[in-house]
Amino acid sequence: MGNVIELEGVVKQYDSAGAPALGPLSLTVAEGEAVAITGPSGSGKSTLLNLVAGLDKPGEGRVSVGGLRIDGLGEKALARFRRERIGMVFQFFNLLDDLTVVDNILLPAQLAGSARGRAMERAAELMEVLGIAKHGRAYPGRLSGGERQRVAVARALINRPALLLADEPTGALDTASGNEVRQLLVDLHRSGQTVVLVTHDLALAESCAERTVQLVDGNIAVDRRNAEVVR
Ligand SMILES: Nc1ncnc2c1ncn2[C@@H]1O[C@H](COP(=O)(O)OP(=O)(O)OP(=O)(O)O)[C@@H](O)[C@H]1O
Ligand SMILES: [Mg+2]
C-alpha cells in the first residue's frame, strides 16, 4: 500500500526570531492507517494538521498527500485539493447554523460540482450510518453536541476523501457524546478510512489509532504502535 501522507524536512516558522513552531520534521502515514497526534499545548499539533490539509504552507520541506505534492500549489489548486481529497473535523463543529443538517452535509459536494442526485444519495447513506437520519431537516442549533459532531463527520466524508483529519473532535463534548464520536471514528477506520487525529483524549488515541505520534516543541518525541486493543 502507498503512503497517503509524506512529509520531508518540513519546517514552519511563524515568527522570524526563535525556534520554529514545527520541525524540521519528517513523517509518513500509510493508506488505511489511523494515527493519533498528541503533545502539550503549543507543541505544533494544529500546525502539522494545517500543513497536511493545505490550509497553510511550510517555509521549508516537502508535503505530499495522496501522491500530490501540495507545498508549492497556488490558492486555487489548494482549494480544489482540500475539496476533493481532504475531510476535516474541528473541535467546535464549524457547521453553518442557517442551513439544515442535510444542506450542511451537501455543501462540499455542491462546491465540488457533484450531481445533486448522487450527492443526496451519499448524504442519506451517511446520515443513516451515523444515526442522524431523522435530523436531516433540522437546524444544527437544535442538535446535541454529539449529533452536531456526527453531522460534521458526514460533511467531511461526503466527497469520499482519501484522508480524514480531525483536530480535537471530542474536545468540546461531554463523556457520552465523546464516546459516540469515538466509536464512530473507530468504525470508520475499521472500514478502511485513513485518519489522522489530534487529541488530548488518551482514550480516543488508544481506541481509535494504531499509532501515536507525540510532538514536543514542534518535533516528534515519540512515534509508537499502540497496544492491540479490542476496537
Ligand atoms: N497563526 C499563528 N501565528 C503565530 N504563531 C502561531 C500561529 N499558529 C500557531 N502559532 C504558534 O505555533 C506554536 C504551535 O501552535 P499549535 O497551534 O500548532 O499548537 P497545538 O499543539 O495545536 O496546541 P493546542 O493543544 O493548544 O491546540 C505555538 O507556539 C503557537 O503560539
Ligand atoms: Mg491545536
PDB file of C-alpha atoms and ligand atoms in Angstrom:
ATOM      1  CA  MET A   1       0.000   0.000   0.000  1.00  0.00           C
ATOM      2  CA  GLY A   2       1.162   3.519  -0.722  1.00  0.00           C
ATOM      3  CA  ASN A   3       1.580   6.392   1.654  1.00  0.00           C
ATOM      4  CA  VAL A   4      -1.253   8.866   1.989  1.00  0.00           C
ATOM      5  CA  ILE A   5       0.981  11.407   3.717  1.00  0.00           C
ATOM      6  CA  GLU A   6       4.684  12.080   3.152  1.00  0.00           C
ATOM      7  CA  LEU A   7       6.354  14.952   4.963  1.00  0.00           C
ATOM      8  CA  GLU A   8      10.048  15.515   4.422  1.00  0.00           C
ATOM      9  CA  GLY A   9      12.129  18.079   6.285  1.00  0.00           C
ATOM     10  CA  VAL A  10       9.102  20.259   6.926  1.00  0.00           C
ATOM     11  CA  VAL A  11       9.663  23.493   8.844  1.00  0.00           C
ATOM     12  CA  LYS A  12       7.029  26.036   9.845  1.00  0.00           C
ATOM     13  CA  GLN A  13       8.138  29.256  11.448  1.00  0.00           C
ATOM     14  CA  TYR A  14       5.591  31.958  12.284  1.00  0.00           C
ATOM     15  CA  ASP A  15       7.990  34.472  13.859  1.00  0.00           C
ATOM     16  CA  SER A  16      11.300  35.470  12.330  1.00  0.00           C
ATOM     17  CA  ALA A  17      13.028  35.063  15.698  1.00  0.00           C
ATOM     18  CA  GLY A  18      13.299  31.941  17.823  1.00  0.00           C
ATOM     19  CA  ALA A  19      12.769  28.261  17.159  1.00  0.00           C
ATOM     20  CA  PRO A  20      10.278  27.145  14.511  1.00  0.00           C
ATOM     21  CA  ALA A  21       6.770  26.155  15.672  1.00  0.00           C
ATOM     22  CA  LEU A  22       7.261  22.884  13.807  1.00  0.00           C
ATOM     23  CA  GLY A  23      10.172  20.860  12.510  1.00  0.00           C
ATOM     24  CA  PRO A  24      12.339  20.052  10.815  1.00  0.00           C
ATOM     25  CA  LEU A  25      10.006  17.090  10.727  1.00  0.00           C
ATOM     26  CA  SER A  26       9.577  14.017   8.523  1.00  0.00           C
ATOM     27  CA  LEU A  27       6.613  11.686   8.791  1.00  0.00           C
ATOM     28  CA  THR A  28       4.799   9.178   6.615  1.00  0.00           C
ATOM     29  CA  VAL A  29       1.304   7.788   7.090  1.00  0.00           C
ATOM     30  CA  ALA A  30       0.285   4.692   5.133  1.00  0.00           C
ATOM     31  CA  GLU A  31      -3.016   4.169   3.394  1.00  0.00           C
ATOM     32  CA  GLY A  32      -5.569   2.778   5.849  1.00  0.00           C
ATOM     33  CA  GLU A  33      -3.575   3.802   8.908  1.00  0.00           C
ATOM     34  CA  ALA A  34      -5.032   5.725  11.857  1.00  0.00           C
ATOM     35  CA  VAL A  35      -2.569   7.985  13.670  1.00  0.00           C
ATOM     36  CA  ALA A  36      -3.170   9.991  16.818  1.00  0.00           C
ATOM     37  CA  ILE A  37      -1.107  13.164  17.227  1.00  0.00           C
ATOM     38  CA  THR A  38      -0.645  14.075  20.879  1.00  0.00           C
ATOM     39  CA  GLY A  39       1.524  16.504  22.808  1.00  0.00           C
ATOM     40  CA  PRO A  40       1.286  19.521  25.074  1.00  0.00           C
ATOM     41  CA  SER A  41      -0.471  22.744  24.145  1.00  0.00           C
ATOM     42  CA  GLY A  42       1.658  24.731  21.718  1.00  0.00           C
ATOM     43  CA  SER A  43       3.681  21.718  20.578  1.00  0.00           C
ATOM     44  CA  GLY A  44       2.623  22.141  16.937  1.00  0.00           C
ATOM     45  CA  LYS A  45      -0.245  19.661  16.519  1.00  0.00           C
ATOM     46  CA  SER A  46      -2.651  22.009  14.755  1.00  0.00           C
ATOM     47  CA  THR A  47       0.200  23.460  12.731  1.00  0.00           C
ATOM     48  CA  LEU A  48       1.027  19.968  11.483  1.00  0.00           C
ATOM     49  CA  LEU A  49      -2.595  19.227  10.616  1.00  0.00           C
ATOM     50  CA  ASN A  50      -2.992  22.538   8.778  1.00  0.00           C
ATOM     51  CA  LEU A  51       0.077  21.823   6.638  1.00  0.00           C
ATOM     52  CA  VAL A  52      -1.289  18.400   5.681  1.00  0.00           C
ATOM     53  CA  ALA A  53      -4.704  19.906   4.934  1.00  0.00           C
ATOM     54  CA  GLY A  54      -3.177  22.546   2.664  1.00  0.00           C
ATOM     55  CA  LEU A  55      -4.527  25.298   4.919  1.00  0.00           C
ATOM     56  CA  ASP A  56      -1.015  26.593   5.464  1.00  0.00           C
ATOM     57  CA  LYS A  57       2.390  26.270   3.790  1.00  0.00           C
ATOM     58  CA  PRO A  58       5.757  25.230   5.195  1.00  0.00           C
ATOM     59  CA  GLY A  59       8.760  27.528   4.960  1.00  0.00           C
ATOM     60  CA  GLU A  60      10.888  24.535   4.018  1.00  0.00           C
ATOM     61  CA  GLY A  61      10.392  20.917   3.075  1.00  0.00           C
ATOM     62  CA  ARG A  62       8.000  18.806   1.054  1.00  0.00           C
ATOM     63  CA  VAL A  63       4.390  17.917   1.764  1.00  0.00           C
ATOM     64  CA  SER A  64       2.734  15.209  -0.346  1.00  0.00           C
ATOM     65  CA  VAL A  65      -0.792  13.939   0.190  1.00  0.00           C
ATOM     66  CA  GLY A  66      -2.215  11.098  -1.853  1.00  0.00           C
ATOM     67  CA  GLY A  67       0.786  11.304  -4.180  1.00  0.00           C
ATOM     68  CA  LEU A  68       0.252  15.002  -4.876  1.00  0.00           C
ATOM     69  CA  ARG A  69       2.927  17.481  -3.893  1.00  0.00           C
ATOM     70  CA  ILE A  70       0.995  20.349  -2.280  1.00  0.00           C
ATOM     71  CA  ASP A  71       3.595  22.674  -0.742  1.00  0.00           C
ATOM     72  CA  GLY A  72       4.071  24.556  -3.992  1.00  0.00           C
ATOM     73  CA  LEU A  73       0.432  24.754  -5.096  1.00  0.00           C
ATOM     74  CA  GLY A  74      -1.384  28.067  -5.576  1.00  0.00           C
ATOM     75  CA  GLU A  75      -4.562  29.004  -3.716  1.00  0.00           C
ATOM     76  CA  LYS A  76      -6.934  27.742  -6.379  1.00  0.00           C
ATOM     77  CA  ALA A  77      -5.286  24.351  -6.718  1.00  0.00           C
ATOM     78  CA  LEU A  78      -5.096  24.087  -2.944  1.00  0.00           C
ATOM     79  CA  ALA A  79      -8.800  24.814  -2.552  1.00  0.00           C
ATOM     80  CA  ARG A  80      -9.542  22.114  -5.069  1.00  0.00           C
ATOM     81  CA  PHE A  81      -7.173  19.695  -3.315  1.00  0.00           C
ATOM     82  CA  ARG A  82      -8.951  20.313   0.004  1.00  0.00           C
ATOM     83  CA  ARG A  83     -12.387  19.829  -1.519  1.00  0.00           C
ATOM     84  CA  GLU A  84     -11.534  16.612  -3.309  1.00  0.00           C
ATOM     85  CA  ARG A  85      -9.004  14.864  -1.093  1.00  0.00           C
ATOM     86  CA  ILE A  86      -9.440  16.040   2.486  1.00  0.00           C
ATOM     87  CA  GLY A  87     -12.243  15.778   5.035  1.00  0.00           C
ATOM     88  CA  MET A  88     -11.795  17.888   8.147  1.00  0.00           C
ATOM     89  CA  VAL A  89     -13.493  17.796  11.542  1.00  0.00           C
ATOM     90  CA  PHE A  90     -12.890  20.501  14.141  1.00  0.00           C
ATOM     91  CA  GLN A  91     -13.396  20.805  17.888  1.00  0.00           C
ATOM     92  CA  PHE A  92     -16.296  23.245  17.538  1.00  0.00           C
ATOM     93  CA  PHE A  93     -18.032  21.570  14.562  1.00  0.00           C
ATOM     94  CA  ASN A  94     -17.949  24.665  12.269  1.00  0.00           C
ATOM     95  CA  LEU A  95     -21.447  23.971  10.943  1.00  0.00           C
ATOM     96  CA  LEU A  96     -23.496  26.694   9.278  1.00  0.00           C
ATOM     97  CA  ASP A  97     -26.381  27.450  11.631  1.00  0.00           C
ATOM     98  CA  ASP A  98     -28.794  28.755   8.993  1.00  0.00           C
ATOM     99  CA  LEU A  99     -28.500  25.677   6.785  1.00  0.00           C
ATOM    100  CA  THR A 100     -30.315  22.452   7.642  1.00  0.00           C
ATOM    101  CA  VAL A 101     -28.346  19.371   8.612  1.00  0.00           C
ATOM    102  CA  VAL A 102     -28.676  17.844   5.148  1.00  0.00           C
ATOM    103  CA  ASP A 103     -27.657  21.094   3.439  1.00  0.00           C
ATOM    104  CA  ASN A 104     -24.605  21.355   5.679  1.00  0.00           C
ATOM    105  CA  ILE A 105     -23.617  17.832   4.678  1.00  0.00           C
ATOM    106  CA  LEU A 106     -24.232  18.534   0.975  1.00  0.00           C
ATOM    107  CA  LEU A 107     -22.234  21.759   0.874  1.00  0.00           C
ATOM    108  CA  PRO A 108     -18.808  20.295  -0.018  1.00  0.00           C
ATOM    109  CA  ALA A 109     -20.418  18.175  -2.755  1.00  0.00           C
ATOM    110  CA  GLN A 110     -22.070  21.283  -4.165  1.00  0.00           C
ATOM    111  CA  LEU A 111     -18.776  23.182  -4.081  1.00  0.00           C
ATOM    112  CA  ALA A 112     -17.148  20.282  -5.919  1.00  0.00           C
ATOM    113  CA  GLY A 113     -19.854  20.434  -8.583  1.00  0.00           C
ATOM    114  CA  SER A 114     -21.199  16.924  -7.909  1.00  0.00           C
ATOM    115  CA  ALA A 115     -24.562  15.918  -9.367  1.00  0.00           C
ATOM    116  CA  ARG A 116     -27.286  16.725  -6.838  1.00  0.00           C
ATOM    117  CA  GLY A 117     -28.984  13.329  -7.004  1.00  0.00           C
ATOM    118  CA  ARG A 118     -25.813  11.377  -6.381  1.00  0.00           C
ATOM    119  CA  ALA A 119     -24.818  13.694  -3.556  1.00  0.00           C
ATOM    120  CA  MET A 120     -28.261  13.310  -1.935  1.00  0.00           C
ATOM    121  CA  GLU A 121     -27.892   9.530  -2.055  1.00  0.00           C
ATOM    122  CA  ARG A 122     -24.489   9.716  -0.428  1.00  0.00           C
ATOM    123  CA  ALA A 123     -25.773  12.167   2.225  1.00  0.00           C
ATOM    124  CA  ALA A 124     -28.713   9.881   3.037  1.00  0.00           C
ATOM    125  CA  GLU A 125     -26.405   6.896   3.328  1.00  0.00           C
ATOM    126  CA  LEU A 126     -24.026   8.774   5.654  1.00  0.00           C
ATOM    127  CA  MET A 127     -26.852  10.106   7.830  1.00  0.00           C
ATOM    128  CA  GLU A 128     -28.180   6.569   8.167  1.00  0.00           C
ATOM    129  CA  VAL A 129     -24.803   5.119   9.122  1.00  0.00           C
ATOM    130  CA  LEU A 130     -24.109   7.979  11.542  1.00  0.00           C
ATOM    131  CA  GLY A 131     -27.544   7.751  13.183  1.00  0.00           C
ATOM    132  CA  ILE A 132     -28.670  11.277  12.312  1.00  0.00           C
ATOM    133  CA  ALA A 133     -31.154  10.482   9.523  1.00  0.00           C
ATOM    134  CA  LYS A 134     -34.134  11.758  11.479  1.00  0.00           C
ATOM    135  CA  HIS A 135     -32.468  15.163  11.920  1.00  0.00           C
ATOM    136  CA  GLY A 136     -31.905  15.869   8.233  1.00  0.00           C
ATOM    137  CA  ARG A 137     -34.387  18.755   8.058  1.00  0.00           C
ATOM    138  CA  ALA A 138     -33.438  20.212  11.456  1.00  0.00           C
ATOM    139  CA  TYR A 139     -31.055  23.109  12.007  1.00  0.00           C
ATOM    140  CA  PRO A 140     -27.784  22.349  13.813  1.00  0.00           C
ATOM    141  CA  GLY A 141     -28.694  24.605  16.747  1.00  0.00           C
ATOM    142  CA  ARG A 142     -31.305  22.075  17.858  1.00  0.00           C
ATOM    143  CA  LEU A 143     -28.907  19.121  17.999  1.00  0.00           C
ATOM    144  CA  SER A 144     -26.788  17.841  20.860  1.00  0.00           C
ATOM    145  CA  GLY A 145     -23.014  18.245  20.707  1.00  0.00           C
ATOM    146  CA  GLY A 146     -22.505  14.611  19.737  1.00  0.00           C
ATOM    147  CA  GLU A 147     -25.126  14.873  16.993  1.00  0.00           C
ATOM    148  CA  ARG A 148     -23.539  18.049  15.653  1.00  0.00           C
ATOM    149  CA  GLN A 149     -20.146  16.390  15.518  1.00  0.00           C
ATOM    150  CA  ARG A 150     -21.667  13.466  13.617  1.00  0.00           C
ATOM    151  CA  VAL A 151     -23.081  15.966  11.108  1.00  0.00           C
ATOM    152  CA  ALA A 152     -19.586  17.450  10.801  1.00  0.00           C
ATOM    153  CA  VAL A 153     -18.179  13.970  10.153  1.00  0.00           C
ATOM    154  CA  ALA A 154     -20.824  13.316   7.475  1.00  0.00           C
ATOM    155  CA  ARG A 155     -19.923  16.627   5.826  1.00  0.00           C
ATOM    156  CA  ALA A 156     -16.231  15.676   5.961  1.00  0.00           C
ATOM    157  CA  LEU A 157     -16.951  12.351   4.240  1.00  0.00           C
ATOM    158  CA  ILE A 158     -19.425  13.399   1.538  1.00  0.00           C
ATOM    159  CA  ASN A 159     -16.737  13.713  -1.159  1.00  0.00           C
ATOM    160  CA  ARG A 160     -15.091  10.406  -0.149  1.00  0.00           C
ATOM    161  CA  PRO A 161     -11.780  11.985   0.882  1.00  0.00           C
ATOM    162  CA  ALA A 162      -8.580   9.941   0.814  1.00  0.00           C
ATOM    163  CA  LEU A 163      -7.797  11.389   4.227  1.00  0.00           C
ATOM    164  CA  LEU A 164      -9.892  12.343   7.247  1.00  0.00           C
ATOM    165  CA  LEU A 165      -8.266  14.911   9.530  1.00  0.00           C
ATOM    166  CA  ALA A 166      -9.707  15.704  12.944  1.00  0.00           C
ATOM    167  CA  ASP A 167      -8.485  18.354  15.398  1.00  0.00           C
ATOM    168  CA  GLU A 168      -9.748  17.600  18.919  1.00  0.00           C
ATOM    169  CA  PRO A 169     -13.014  16.066  17.656  1.00  0.00           C
ATOM    170  CA  THR A 170     -14.124  15.161  21.193  1.00  0.00           C
ATOM    171  CA  GLY A 171     -12.669  18.267  22.871  1.00  0.00           C
ATOM    172  CA  ALA A 172     -15.982  20.107  23.234  1.00  0.00           C
ATOM    173  CA  LEU A 173     -18.136  17.079  24.021  1.00  0.00           C
ATOM    174  CA  ASP A 174     -19.384  15.560  27.261  1.00  0.00           C
ATOM    175  CA  THR A 175     -18.394  11.988  28.072  1.00  0.00           C
ATOM    176  CA  ALA A 176     -21.391  10.309  26.424  1.00  0.00           C
ATOM    177  CA  SER A 177     -21.188  12.341  23.201  1.00  0.00           C
ATOM    178  CA  GLY A 178     -17.426  11.906  23.188  1.00  0.00           C
ATOM    179  CA  ASN A 179     -17.935   8.142  23.317  1.00  0.00           C
ATOM    180  CA  GLU A 180     -20.347   8.281  20.374  1.00  0.00           C
ATOM    181  CA  VAL A 181     -17.878  10.184  18.240  1.00  0.00           C
ATOM    182  CA  ARG A 182     -15.007   7.947  19.357  1.00  0.00           C
ATOM    183  CA  GLN A 183     -16.925   4.819  18.337  1.00  0.00           C
ATOM    184  CA  LEU A 184     -17.770   6.443  15.038  1.00  0.00           C
ATOM    185  CA  LEU A 185     -14.109   7.140  14.273  1.00  0.00           C
ATOM    186  CA  VAL A 186     -13.181   3.587  15.275  1.00  0.00           C
ATOM    187  CA  ASP A 187     -15.815   2.201  12.863  1.00  0.00           C
ATOM    188  CA  LEU A 188     -14.676   4.488  10.055  1.00  0.00           C
ATOM    189  CA  HIS A 189     -11.098   3.409  10.467  1.00  0.00           C
ATOM    190  CA  ARG A 190     -12.140  -0.243  10.585  1.00  0.00           C
ATOM    191  CA  SER A 191     -13.875   0.244   7.237  1.00  0.00           C
ATOM    192  CA  GLY A 192     -10.541   1.367   5.755  1.00  0.00           C
ATOM    193  CA  GLN A 193     -10.561   5.140   6.141  1.00  0.00           C
ATOM    194  CA  THR A 194      -7.142   6.740   6.687  1.00  0.00           C
ATOM    195  CA  VAL A 195      -7.431   9.004   9.738  1.00  0.00           C
ATOM    196  CA  VAL A 196      -5.121  11.489  11.420  1.00  0.00           C
ATOM    197  CA  LEU A 197      -6.488  12.952  14.599  1.00  0.00           C
ATOM    198  CA  VAL A 198      -5.120  15.448  17.066  1.00  0.00           C
ATOM    199  CA  THR A 199      -6.270  14.803  20.568  1.00  0.00           C
ATOM    200  CA  HIS A 200      -5.573  15.273  24.268  1.00  0.00           C
ATOM    201  CA  ASP A 201      -8.010  12.420  24.869  1.00  0.00           C
ATOM    202  CA  LEU A 202      -5.861   9.367  25.558  1.00  0.00           C
ATOM    203  CA  ALA A 203      -8.863   7.051  25.445  1.00  0.00           C
ATOM    204  CA  LEU A 204      -9.586   8.296  21.933  1.00  0.00           C
ATOM    205  CA  ALA A 205      -5.943   7.969  20.865  1.00  0.00           C
ATOM    206  CA  GLU A 206      -5.712   4.420  22.228  1.00  0.00           C
ATOM    207  CA  SER A 207      -9.054   3.144  20.967  1.00  0.00           C
ATOM    208  CA  CYS A 208      -9.108   4.699  17.512  1.00  0.00           C
ATOM    209  CA  ALA A 209      -5.491   4.788  16.385  1.00  0.00           C
ATOM    210  CA  GLU A 210      -2.933   2.020  15.990  1.00  0.00           C
ATOM    211  CA  ARG A 211      -0.115   4.534  16.143  1.00  0.00           C
ATOM    212  CA  THR A 212       0.619   7.530  18.336  1.00  0.00           C
ATOM    213  CA  VAL A 213       2.938  10.371  17.366  1.00  0.00           C
ATOM    214  CA  GLN A 214       3.795  12.685  20.230  1.00  0.00           C
ATOM    215  CA  LEU A 215       5.075  16.180  19.496  1.00  0.00           C
ATOM    216  CA  VAL A 216       7.201  18.194  21.898  1.00  0.00           C
ATOM    217  CA  ASP A 217       8.329  21.697  20.885  1.00  0.00           C
ATOM    218  CA  GLY A 218       7.496  21.045  17.244  1.00  0.00           C
ATOM    219  CA  ASN A 219       9.433  17.793  16.928  1.00  0.00           C
ATOM    220  CA  ILE A 220       8.477  14.148  17.096  1.00  0.00           C
ATOM    221  CA  ALA A 221       9.378  12.912  20.588  1.00  0.00           C
ATOM    222  CA  VAL A 222       7.623   9.536  20.350  1.00  0.00           C
ATOM    223  CA  ASP A 223       6.318   7.528  17.394  1.00  0.00           C
ATOM    224  CA  ARG A 224       4.944   4.196  18.539  1.00  0.00           C
ATOM    225  CA  ARG A 225       2.477   1.433  17.758  1.00  0.00           C
ATOM    226  CA  ASN A 226      -0.387   1.374  20.235  1.00  0.00           C
ATOM    227  CA  ALA A 227      -1.002  -1.833  22.129  1.00  0.00           C
ATOM    228  CA  GLU A 228      -3.514  -4.025  20.332  1.00  0.00           C
ATOM    229  CA  VAL A 229      -6.874  -3.210  21.858  1.00  0.00           C
ATOM    230  CA  VAL A 230     -10.325  -4.533  21.178  1.00  0.00           C
ATOM    231  CA  ARG A 231     -11.738  -1.950  18.834  1.00  0.00           C
TER     232      ARG A 231
HETATM  233  N1  LIG B   1      -1.059  31.846  13.116  1.00  0.00           N
HETATM  234  C1  LIG B   1      -0.049  31.828  14.011  1.00  0.00           C
HETATM  235  N2  LIG B   1       0.765  32.910  14.139  1.00  0.00           N
HETATM  236  C2  LIG B   1       1.796  32.902  15.017  1.00  0.00           C
HETATM  237  N3  LIG B   1       2.100  31.861  15.819  1.00  0.00           N
HETATM  238  C3  LIG B   1       1.314  30.775  15.746  1.00  0.00           C
HETATM  239  C4  LIG B   1       0.201  30.696  14.832  1.00  0.00           C
HETATM  240  N4  LIG B   1      -0.375  29.483  14.971  1.00  0.00           N
HETATM  241  C5  LIG B   1       0.329  28.833  15.920  1.00  0.00           C
HETATM  242  N5  LIG B   1       1.350  29.602  16.388  1.00  0.00           N
HETATM  243  C6  LIG B   1       2.336  29.195  17.396  1.00  0.00           C
HETATM  244  O1  LIG B   1       2.923  27.956  16.995  1.00  0.00           O
HETATM  245  C7  LIG B   1       3.071  27.075  18.094  1.00  0.00           C
HETATM  246  C8  LIG B   1       2.306  25.783  17.837  1.00  0.00           C
HETATM  247  O2  LIG B   1       0.915  26.069  17.807  1.00  0.00           O
HETATM  248  P1  LIG B   1      -0.198  24.988  17.515  1.00  0.00           P
HETATM  249  O3  LIG B   1      -1.495  25.695  17.387  1.00  0.00           O
HETATM  250  O4  LIG B   1       0.233  24.144  16.377  1.00  0.00           O
HETATM  251  O5  LIG B   1      -0.147  24.121  18.860  1.00  0.00           O
HETATM  252  P2  LIG B   1      -1.082  22.903  19.333  1.00  0.00           P
HETATM  253  O6  LIG B   1      -0.159  21.776  19.639  1.00  0.00           O
HETATM  254  O7  LIG B   1      -2.162  22.678  18.353  1.00  0.00           O
HETATM  255  O8  LIG B   1      -1.671  23.475  20.710  1.00  0.00           O
HETATM  256  P3  LIG B   1      -3.130  23.234  21.395  1.00  0.00           P
HETATM  257  O9  LIG B   1      -3.067  21.884  22.044  1.00  0.00           O
HETATM  258  O10 LIG B   1      -3.197  24.326  22.412  1.00  0.00           O
HETATM  259  O11 LIG B   1      -4.177  23.341  20.342  1.00  0.00           O
HETATM  260  C9  LIG B   1       2.578  27.831  19.317  1.00  0.00           C
HETATM  261  O12 LIG B   1       3.692  28.394  19.956  1.00  0.00           O
HETATM  262  C10 LIG B   1       1.699  28.922  18.731  1.00  0.00           C
HETATM  263  O13 LIG B   1       1.687  30.057  19.539  1.00  0.00           O
HETATM  264 MG    MG B   2      -4.267  22.895  18.410  1.00  0.00          MG
END
